[in-house]
Coordinates of C-alpha atoms and ligand atoms in Angstrom, one line a residue:
M1323 CA 118.8 23.1 -38.5
D1324 CA 118.9 23.1 -42.3
T1325 CA 122.4 24.5 -42.4
A1326 CA 123.8 21.6 -40.3
G1327 CA 126.4 19.6 -42.3
K1328 CA 126.7 22.3 -45.0
V1329 CA 129.2 25.0 -45.6
I1330 CA 127.9 28.4 -44.5
K1331 CA 128.7 31.6 -46.4
C1332 CA 128.7 34.7 -44.1
K1333 CA 130.4 37.9 -43.3
A1334 CA 133.7 38.1 -41.4
A1335 CA 136.4 40.7 -40.6
V1336 CA 139.6 39.4 -42.0
L1337 CA 143.1 40.7 -41.2
W1338 CA 145.0 40.0 -44.3
E1339 CA 148.4 41.4 -43.3
P1340 CA 149.9 42.8 -40.1
R1341 CA 148.9 46.3 -39.0
Q1342 CA 146.2 46.8 -41.7
P1343 CA 142.6 47.7 -41.2
L1344 CA 140.2 44.7 -41.0
K1345 CA 138.4 43.9 -44.2
I1346 CA 134.8 42.7 -44.2
E1347 CA 134.7 39.7 -46.5
G1348 CA 132.3 37.0 -47.6
I1349 CA 133.8 33.8 -46.1
E1350 CA 133.0 30.1 -46.1
V1351 CA 132.7 28.3 -42.8
A1352 CA 133.0 24.5 -43.0
P1353 CA 130.8 22.3 -40.8
P1354 CA 132.2 21.3 -37.4
K1355 CA 134.3 18.1 -37.4
A1356 CA 134.2 15.6 -34.5
H1357 CA 134.3 17.3 -31.0
E1358 CA 133.8 20.7 -32.7
V1359 CA 130.9 23.2 -32.5
R1360 CA 129.7 25.8 -35.0
I1361 CA 128.4 28.9 -33.4
K1362 CA 126.3 31.8 -34.7
I1363 CA 128.0 34.8 -33.0
V1364 CA 125.3 37.3 -31.7
A1365 CA 127.5 39.9 -30.1
T1366 CA 131.2 40.4 -29.8
G1367 CA 133.2 42.9 -27.9
I1368 CA 136.5 44.6 -28.9
C1369 CA 139.2 44.0 -26.4
R1370 CA 142.7 45.6 -26.5
S1371 CA 144.2 42.2 -27.0
D1372 CA 142.5 42.2 -30.4
D1373 CA 144.3 45.4 -31.4
H1374 CA 146.1 44.5 -34.6
I1375 CA 147.7 47.9 -34.9
T1376 CA 149.5 48.0 -31.5
E1377 CA 149.9 44.2 -31.7
G1378 CA 150.1 43.3 -28.0
L1379 CA 149.1 39.8 -28.6
M1380 CA 149.0 38.9 -32.2
K1381 CA 152.6 39.9 -33.2
N1382 CA 153.4 36.3 -34.1
S1383 CA 150.0 35.4 -35.5
K1384 CA 149.7 33.6 -38.7
Y1385 CA 148.0 35.5 -41.6
P1386 CA 145.4 35.9 -42.8
V1387 CA 143.5 35.6 -39.6
I1388 CA 140.0 36.3 -38.0
L1389 CA 140.5 37.9 -34.6
G1390 CA 138.1 38.3 -31.7
H1391 CA 137.9 36.5 -28.3
E1392 CA 135.1 38.1 -26.4
A1393 CA 131.6 37.0 -27.5
A1394 CA 128.4 35.2 -27.0
G1395 CA 126.3 33.3 -29.5
I1396 CA 124.0 30.4 -30.2
V1397 CA 125.1 26.8 -31.3
E1398 CA 124.1 26.2 -34.9
S1399 CA 125.4 22.7 -35.2
I1400 CA 127.7 20.2 -33.5
G1401 CA 130.2 17.6 -34.7
D1402 CA 130.2 13.9 -33.8
G1403 CA 130.9 13.2 -30.1
V1404 CA 130.0 16.6 -28.7
T1405 CA 128.1 16.3 -25.4
A1406 CA 128.8 19.7 -23.7
V1407 CA 126.3 21.7 -25.9
K1408 CA 123.5 21.1 -28.4
P1409 CA 122.1 23.2 -31.3
G1410 CA 120.1 26.2 -30.0
D1411 CA 122.1 26.5 -26.7
K1412 CA 123.4 29.9 -25.7
V1413 CA 127.1 29.8 -25.3
I1414 CA 130.3 31.8 -24.6
P1415 CA 133.5 30.8 -26.5
L1416 CA 136.5 30.4 -24.2
F1417 CA 139.9 31.8 -25.2
L1418 CA 141.3 29.7 -22.4
P1419 CA 140.0 26.2 -23.2
H1420 CA 139.5 23.3 -20.8
C1421 CA 140.6 20.0 -22.2
G1422 CA 140.3 18.4 -18.8
E1423 CA 143.3 16.2 -19.1
C1424 CA 146.5 18.3 -19.3
R1425 CA 148.6 19.4 -16.3
G1426 CA 147.0 22.9 -16.5
C1427 CA 143.5 21.5 -16.3
T1428 CA 144.1 18.9 -13.6
E1429 CA 145.8 21.4 -11.3
P1430 CA 142.9 23.0 -9.4
K1431 CA 144.8 26.2 -8.9
S1432 CA 145.7 26.6 -12.7
N1433 CA 143.4 28.0 -15.4
L1434 CA 145.8 27.7 -18.3
C1435 CA 145.0 24.6 -20.4
H1436 CA 148.1 23.5 -22.4
K1437 CA 145.9 23.3 -25.5
A1438 CA 145.4 27.1 -25.4
D1439 CA 146.6 28.9 -28.6
L1440 CA 148.0 31.8 -26.5
G1441 CA 151.7 32.3 -26.9
K1442 CA 151.8 29.5 -29.6
H1443 CA 149.6 31.2 -32.3
N1444 CA 149.3 28.0 -34.3
G1445 CA 146.0 29.5 -35.6
L1446 CA 144.5 26.1 -36.5
M1447 CA 142.2 23.6 -35.1
S1448 CA 143.7 20.5 -33.3
D1449 CA 143.9 18.6 -36.5
N1450 CA 146.0 21.4 -38.0
T1451 CA 143.4 22.5 -40.5
S1452 CA 141.1 25.6 -40.5
R1453 CA 137.3 25.8 -40.9
F1454 CA 137.6 29.2 -42.6
T1455 CA 138.3 30.0 -46.3
C1456 CA 137.9 33.2 -48.3
N1457 CA 137.9 33.0 -52.1
G1458 CA 139.6 29.6 -51.7
K1459 CA 142.3 30.9 -49.3
L1460 CA 142.8 29.4 -45.9
I1461 CA 142.1 31.9 -43.1
H1462 CA 143.6 31.3 -39.6
N1463 CA 141.9 31.1 -36.3
F1464 CA 142.8 33.3 -33.3
L1465 CA 143.0 32.2 -29.6
N1466 CA 140.8 29.1 -30.2
T1467 CA 137.8 31.5 -30.7
S1468 CA 137.8 33.9 -33.8
T1469 CA 134.7 35.8 -33.0
F1470 CA 134.8 38.6 -35.6
T1471 CA 132.6 36.5 -37.9
E1472 CA 128.9 35.7 -38.1
Y1473 CA 129.7 32.0 -37.7
T1474 CA 132.8 30.4 -36.1
V1475 CA 133.8 26.9 -35.3
V1476 CA 135.5 26.1 -32.0
E1477 CA 136.5 22.9 -30.3
E1478 CA 134.2 21.5 -27.6
M1479 CA 136.9 22.3 -25.0
S1480 CA 136.6 26.1 -26.0
V1481 CA 132.9 26.7 -25.4
V1482 CA 130.6 26.7 -22.4
K1483 CA 126.8 26.6 -22.3
I1484 CA 125.1 29.5 -20.4
H1485 CA 121.6 30.3 -19.1
D1486 CA 118.9 30.1 -21.8
D1487 CA 117.6 33.6 -20.9
A1488 CA 121.1 35.3 -20.8
P1489 CA 121.2 38.7 -22.5
L1490 CA 123.9 37.9 -25.1
D1491 CA 124.6 41.6 -25.9
Q1492 CA 125.8 42.1 -22.3
V1493 CA 127.2 38.8 -21.2
C1494 CA 129.6 38.7 -24.2
L1495 CA 131.8 40.8 -22.0
I1496 CA 132.1 37.8 -19.7
G1497 CA 134.1 36.2 -22.5
C1498 CA 137.1 38.4 -21.6
G1499 CA 136.9 42.0 -20.2
F1500 CA 134.7 41.7 -17.2
S1501 CA 135.9 38.3 -16.0
T1502 CA 139.6 39.2 -16.5
G1503 CA 139.3 42.4 -14.5
Y1504 CA 136.9 41.1 -11.8
G1505 CA 138.8 37.9 -11.3
S1506 CA 142.2 39.7 -11.1
A1507 CA 140.8 41.4 -8.0
V1508 CA 138.9 38.5 -6.4
N1509 CA 140.9 35.4 -7.5
L1510 CA 144.5 36.6 -8.3
A1511 CA 145.0 39.4 -5.7
K1512 CA 142.2 38.1 -3.3
V1513 CA 141.5 41.6 -2.2
E1514 CA 140.3 41.7 1.5
P1515 CA 137.8 43.9 3.2
G1516 CA 139.3 47.2 4.3
S1517 CA 142.4 46.9 2.1
T1518 CA 143.7 49.7 -0.2
C1519 CA 144.0 49.2 -4.0
A1520 CA 145.5 51.1 -7.0
V1521 CA 144.3 50.4 -10.5
F1522 CA 146.4 51.6 -13.4
G1523 CA 144.5 51.9 -16.7
L1524 CA 140.7 52.4 -16.8
G1525 CA 139.6 50.5 -19.9
G1526 CA 137.2 47.6 -19.8
I1527 CA 139.7 45.5 -17.9
G1528 CA 140.8 48.2 -15.3
L1529 CA 137.1 49.2 -14.6
S1530 CA 136.3 45.5 -14.0
V1531 CA 139.1 45.3 -11.5
I1532 CA 137.5 48.2 -9.7
I1533 CA 134.2 46.4 -9.6
G1534 CA 136.0 43.4 -8.1
C1535 CA 137.9 45.5 -5.5
K1536 CA 134.6 47.1 -4.5
V1537 CA 132.7 43.7 -4.2
A1538 CA 135.7 42.4 -2.1
G1539 CA 135.2 45.3 0.3
A1540 CA 138.3 47.5 -0.3
S1541 CA 138.3 50.7 1.6
R1542 CA 140.2 52.7 -0.9
I1543 CA 140.4 52.2 -4.6
I1544 CA 142.7 54.7 -6.3
A1545 CA 142.1 54.8 -10.1
I1546 CA 144.9 56.0 -12.4
D1547 CA 144.7 57.0 -16.0
V1548 CA 146.4 59.5 -18.4
N1549 CA 142.9 60.2 -19.8
S1550 CA 140.8 62.0 -17.2
K1551 CA 137.6 61.4 -19.2
K1552 CA 137.7 57.8 -17.7
F1553 CA 137.3 59.1 -14.2
E1554 CA 133.6 59.6 -14.1
K1555 CA 132.9 56.0 -14.8
A1556 CA 135.6 54.8 -12.5
K1557 CA 134.0 56.7 -9.6
L1558 CA 130.6 55.3 -10.6
L1559 CA 131.9 51.8 -10.3
G1560 CA 133.6 52.3 -7.0
A1561 CA 136.9 54.3 -7.3
T1562 CA 137.3 56.4 -4.2
E1563 CA 139.9 58.8 -5.8
C1564 CA 141.2 59.3 -9.4
I1565 CA 144.6 60.4 -10.4
N1566 CA 146.1 61.6 -13.7
P1567 CA 149.9 61.2 -13.7
K1568 CA 150.1 64.2 -16.0
D1569 CA 148.9 66.4 -13.1
Y1570 CA 152.0 65.6 -11.1
E1571 CA 155.7 66.3 -11.4
N1572 CA 156.8 63.4 -9.3
P1573 CA 156.7 59.8 -10.5
I1574 CA 153.2 58.3 -10.0
H1575 CA 154.4 55.7 -7.4
E1576 CA 155.8 58.5 -5.2
V1577 CA 152.4 60.1 -5.4
I1578 CA 150.6 56.9 -4.4
Q1579 CA 153.1 56.1 -1.7
K1580 CA 152.6 59.5 -0.1
L1581 CA 148.8 59.3 -0.5
T1582 CA 148.6 56.0 1.3
N1583 CA 151.3 56.5 3.9
G1584 CA 153.6 53.8 2.4
G1585 CA 151.8 52.0 -0.4
V1586 CA 148.7 50.1 -1.3
H1587 CA 147.9 46.5 -0.4
Y1588 CA 147.1 45.6 -4.0
S1589 CA 148.1 47.3 -7.3
F1590 CA 147.0 46.3 -10.7
E1591 CA 148.5 47.1 -14.1
C1592 CA 145.8 47.1 -16.7
I1593 CA 147.5 48.8 -19.6
G1594 CA 150.2 46.6 -21.0
N1595 CA 153.1 49.0 -20.4
T1596 CA 156.3 47.7 -18.7
D1597 CA 157.2 51.0 -17.2
I1598 CA 153.7 51.2 -15.5
M1599 CA 154.2 47.5 -14.4
V1600 CA 157.2 48.8 -12.4
S1601 CA 155.2 51.7 -11.2
A1602 CA 152.6 49.3 -9.9
I1603 CA 155.2 47.3 -8.0
L1604 CA 156.6 50.5 -6.5
S1605 CA 153.2 51.7 -5.5
S1606 CA 152.6 48.6 -3.4
H1607 CA 153.5 48.4 0.2
L1608 CA 157.1 47.2 0.6
S1609 CA 156.4 44.3 2.9
C1610 CA 152.8 43.4 2.5
G1611 CA 151.9 44.7 -0.9
T1612 CA 151.0 42.6 -4.0
A1613 CA 151.3 43.9 -7.6
V1614 CA 149.2 42.1 -10.2
I1615 CA 150.1 42.2 -13.9
V1616 CA 147.0 42.0 -16.0
G1617 CA 148.0 44.0 -19.1
V1618 CA 149.7 42.3 -22.0
A1619 CA 153.0 44.1 -22.9
P1620 CA 154.4 43.8 -26.5
S1621 CA 155.7 40.3 -27.1
G1622 CA 159.4 39.9 -26.2
S1623 CA 159.4 43.0 -23.9
I1624 CA 161.4 42.6 -20.6
L1625 CA 160.3 43.7 -17.2
S1626 CA 163.3 44.9 -15.1
F1627 CA 163.4 46.2 -11.6
P1628 CA 165.8 46.1 -8.6
S1629 CA 165.8 42.6 -7.0
R1630 CA 165.6 44.1 -3.6
L1631 CA 162.0 45.3 -4.2
F1632 CA 160.9 41.8 -3.3
L1633 CA 163.4 41.1 -0.5
T1634 CA 161.2 43.1 1.8
G1635 CA 158.2 40.9 1.3
R1636 CA 156.3 42.3 -1.7
A1637 CA 154.7 39.8 -4.1
L1638 CA 154.2 40.0 -7.8
K1639 CA 151.5 38.1 -9.6
G1640 CA 149.9 37.8 -13.0
G1641 CA 147.2 35.8 -14.7
L1642 CA 144.9 35.3 -17.7
F1643 CA 141.2 35.6 -17.6
G1644 CA 141.3 36.7 -14.0
G1645 CA 142.3 33.2 -12.8
F1646 CA 138.8 31.9 -13.7
R1647 CA 138.4 28.4 -15.1
G1648 CA 136.0 29.1 -17.9
K1649 CA 134.0 25.8 -18.1
E1650 CA 133.4 25.9 -14.3
N1651 CA 133.0 29.6 -13.6
V1652 CA 131.5 31.3 -16.6
P1653 CA 127.9 30.0 -16.2
Q1654 CA 127.8 31.3 -12.7
L1655 CA 129.2 34.7 -13.7
V1656 CA 126.4 34.9 -16.3
S1657 CA 123.8 34.0 -13.7
D1658 CA 125.3 36.6 -11.3
V1659 CA 124.8 39.2 -14.1
M1660 CA 121.3 38.1 -14.6
A1661 CA 120.7 38.4 -10.9
E1662 CA 122.1 42.0 -11.1
K1663 CA 125.0 41.2 -8.8
F1664 CA 127.1 43.1 -11.3
K1665 CA 126.0 45.5 -13.9
L1666 CA 127.8 45.3 -17.2
D1667 CA 126.0 48.3 -18.8
E1668 CA 128.6 50.8 -17.6
L1669 CA 131.4 48.9 -19.3
L1670 CA 129.4 48.6 -22.5
S1671 CA 129.9 52.1 -23.8
H1672 CA 129.0 51.7 -27.5
K1673 CA 127.1 49.4 -29.9
L1674 CA 127.9 49.3 -33.6
P1675 CA 126.9 47.2 -36.5
F1676 CA 129.5 44.6 -37.3
S1677 CA 130.4 46.4 -40.6
E1678 CA 131.8 49.3 -38.5
I1679 CA 134.4 47.2 -36.7
N1680 CA 137.3 49.5 -37.7
K1681 CA 135.5 52.5 -36.2
G1682 CA 135.2 50.5 -33.0
F1683 CA 138.9 49.9 -32.9
D1684 CA 139.6 53.6 -33.6
M1685 CA 137.4 54.5 -30.6
L1686 CA 139.3 52.1 -28.4
R1687 CA 142.6 53.5 -29.5
N1688 CA 141.6 57.2 -29.0
G1689 CA 140.1 56.6 -25.6
E1690 CA 136.5 57.4 -26.6
S1691 CA 135.1 53.9 -25.8
I1692 CA 135.3 51.4 -23.0
R1693 CA 133.8 48.4 -24.7
T1694 CA 132.2 48.5 -28.1
V1695 CA 129.9 45.6 -28.8
L1696 CA 129.4 44.6 -32.4
K1697 CA 126.0 43.2 -33.5
F1698 CA 125.4 41.2 -36.6
Ligands
LIG2625 P1 142.0 49.9 -23.0 O1 142.9 50.4 -24.1 O2 140.6 50.0 -23.1 O3 142.5 50.6 -21.6 C1 143.8 51.0 -21.3 C2 143.7 52.3 -20.5 O4 145.1 52.6 -20.1 C3 143.2 53.5 -21.3 O5 142.1 54.1 -20.5 C4 144.4 54.4 -21.4 O6 144.1 55.8 -21.4 C5 145.2 54.0 -20.2 N1 146.6 54.3 -20.3 C6 147.5 54.1 -21.3 N2 148.7 54.5 -21.0 C7 148.7 54.8 -19.7 C8 149.7 55.3 -18.8 N3 151.0 55.4 -19.2 N4 149.4 55.6 -17.5 C9 148.1 55.5 -17.1 N5 147.0 55.0 -18.0 C10 147.4 54.7 -19.2 O7 142.4 48.3 -22.8 P2 141.6 47.1 -22.1 O8 141.1 47.6 -20.9 O9 140.8 46.4 -23.1 O10 142.9 46.1 -21.9 C11 143.9 46.5 -20.9 C12 145.1 45.6 -21.0 O11 144.7 44.2 -20.6 C13 145.7 45.4 -22.4 O12 147.1 45.3 -22.3 C14 145.1 44.1 -22.9 O13 145.9 43.4 -23.9 C15 145.1 43.3 -21.6 C16 144.3 42.0 -21.5 C17 144.6 41.0 -20.6 C18 143.9 39.9 -20.6 C19 144.3 38.8 -19.6 O14 143.7 37.7 -19.6 N6 145.3 39.1 -18.7 C20 142.8 39.7 -21.4 N7 142.4 40.7 -22.2 C21 143.1 41.8 -22.3
LIG2626 ZN1 143.9 21.2 -20.7
LIG2627 ZN1 140.8 40.3 -23.8

């Protein structure tokens, strides 16, 4: 392509300072260095983990930064030594990379590569530089992906090729929301046929957990949210009953314990609230229940509960990206969507032009949207 090897000028949403609206800026994106890939982002979703106002994940981020970790695009050019993809390939950036060499990558049961930016927030490429500048100022990277930009550069370990005919507007949700929720049910909890489940929080993540519980054959899927507007979609995707904690005087775990005669087999926290994480534990059966923490609580927050909750046999789990290993599993998930094994349309509630990204965040915060996909 004629842009290969050159600096590309394009639009990006820059977060200059903590808790400010994003600003659409003209930025410069340098060509990919060795083992790096420059991608034209075609569609990117807004996930709660990108919420710079509530700051679940990016509290310790470096600024200025380009956020975004759920997207699909097309490779524009590649750096020396790249073999995983070639220009023109459709790809999904991976916020959990796969270097293939570290302890996290070589353990078959782990999906957390030690080169992931998560929790470190270095905000730079492996060589400690950035490919983004705006008016001469360095702009940091986010979660090895930075997808709120027309062009991004990621490392080869942070990108995977998908099917040539994949509908990018939809499969961008496989970059986080769908895979995280679905995998939490099928990989982390390993929901079994006939089991009972409770899902706390019905955003893109929680609704995808419901899809996973249904595919796994759960007999009861109890959906819980303080916003009853989310119930219609939850039912459509497989929830067998919906509960709004505001409608009850008793604590929500008591309601679920009573409803299920002693607690569910699997409960999922998909909000990022430590109090609800404890509610999820208490809603699970005392000897054979498993609570799965999917939500990201504010950094530094502490989860505390009586130690005896686990003495009886309960289990507590957590995980990122639903336990999926991106390089290995994402292409198959994309093919499954193309074969209509799952329908992502129900999760994709809104489409907006990229320039309206702040409106997309407002709709996520006020509960109006599930997933907004931004188009360039
Ligand atoms: P989103 O904000 O769309 O959904 C959260 C839902 O929870 C909303 O429907 C709220 O109404 C509901 N809610 C809020 N408070 C309560 C409450 N007290 N009781 C019941 N319901 C409530 O968020 P999302 O679906 O995009 O993300 C959910 C969480 O998952 C969030 O913490 C995000 O940071 C996290 C996440 C985790 C991972 C991972 O890999 N583990 C990846 N991405 C996002
Ligand atoms: Zn690794
Ligand atoms: Zn996410």
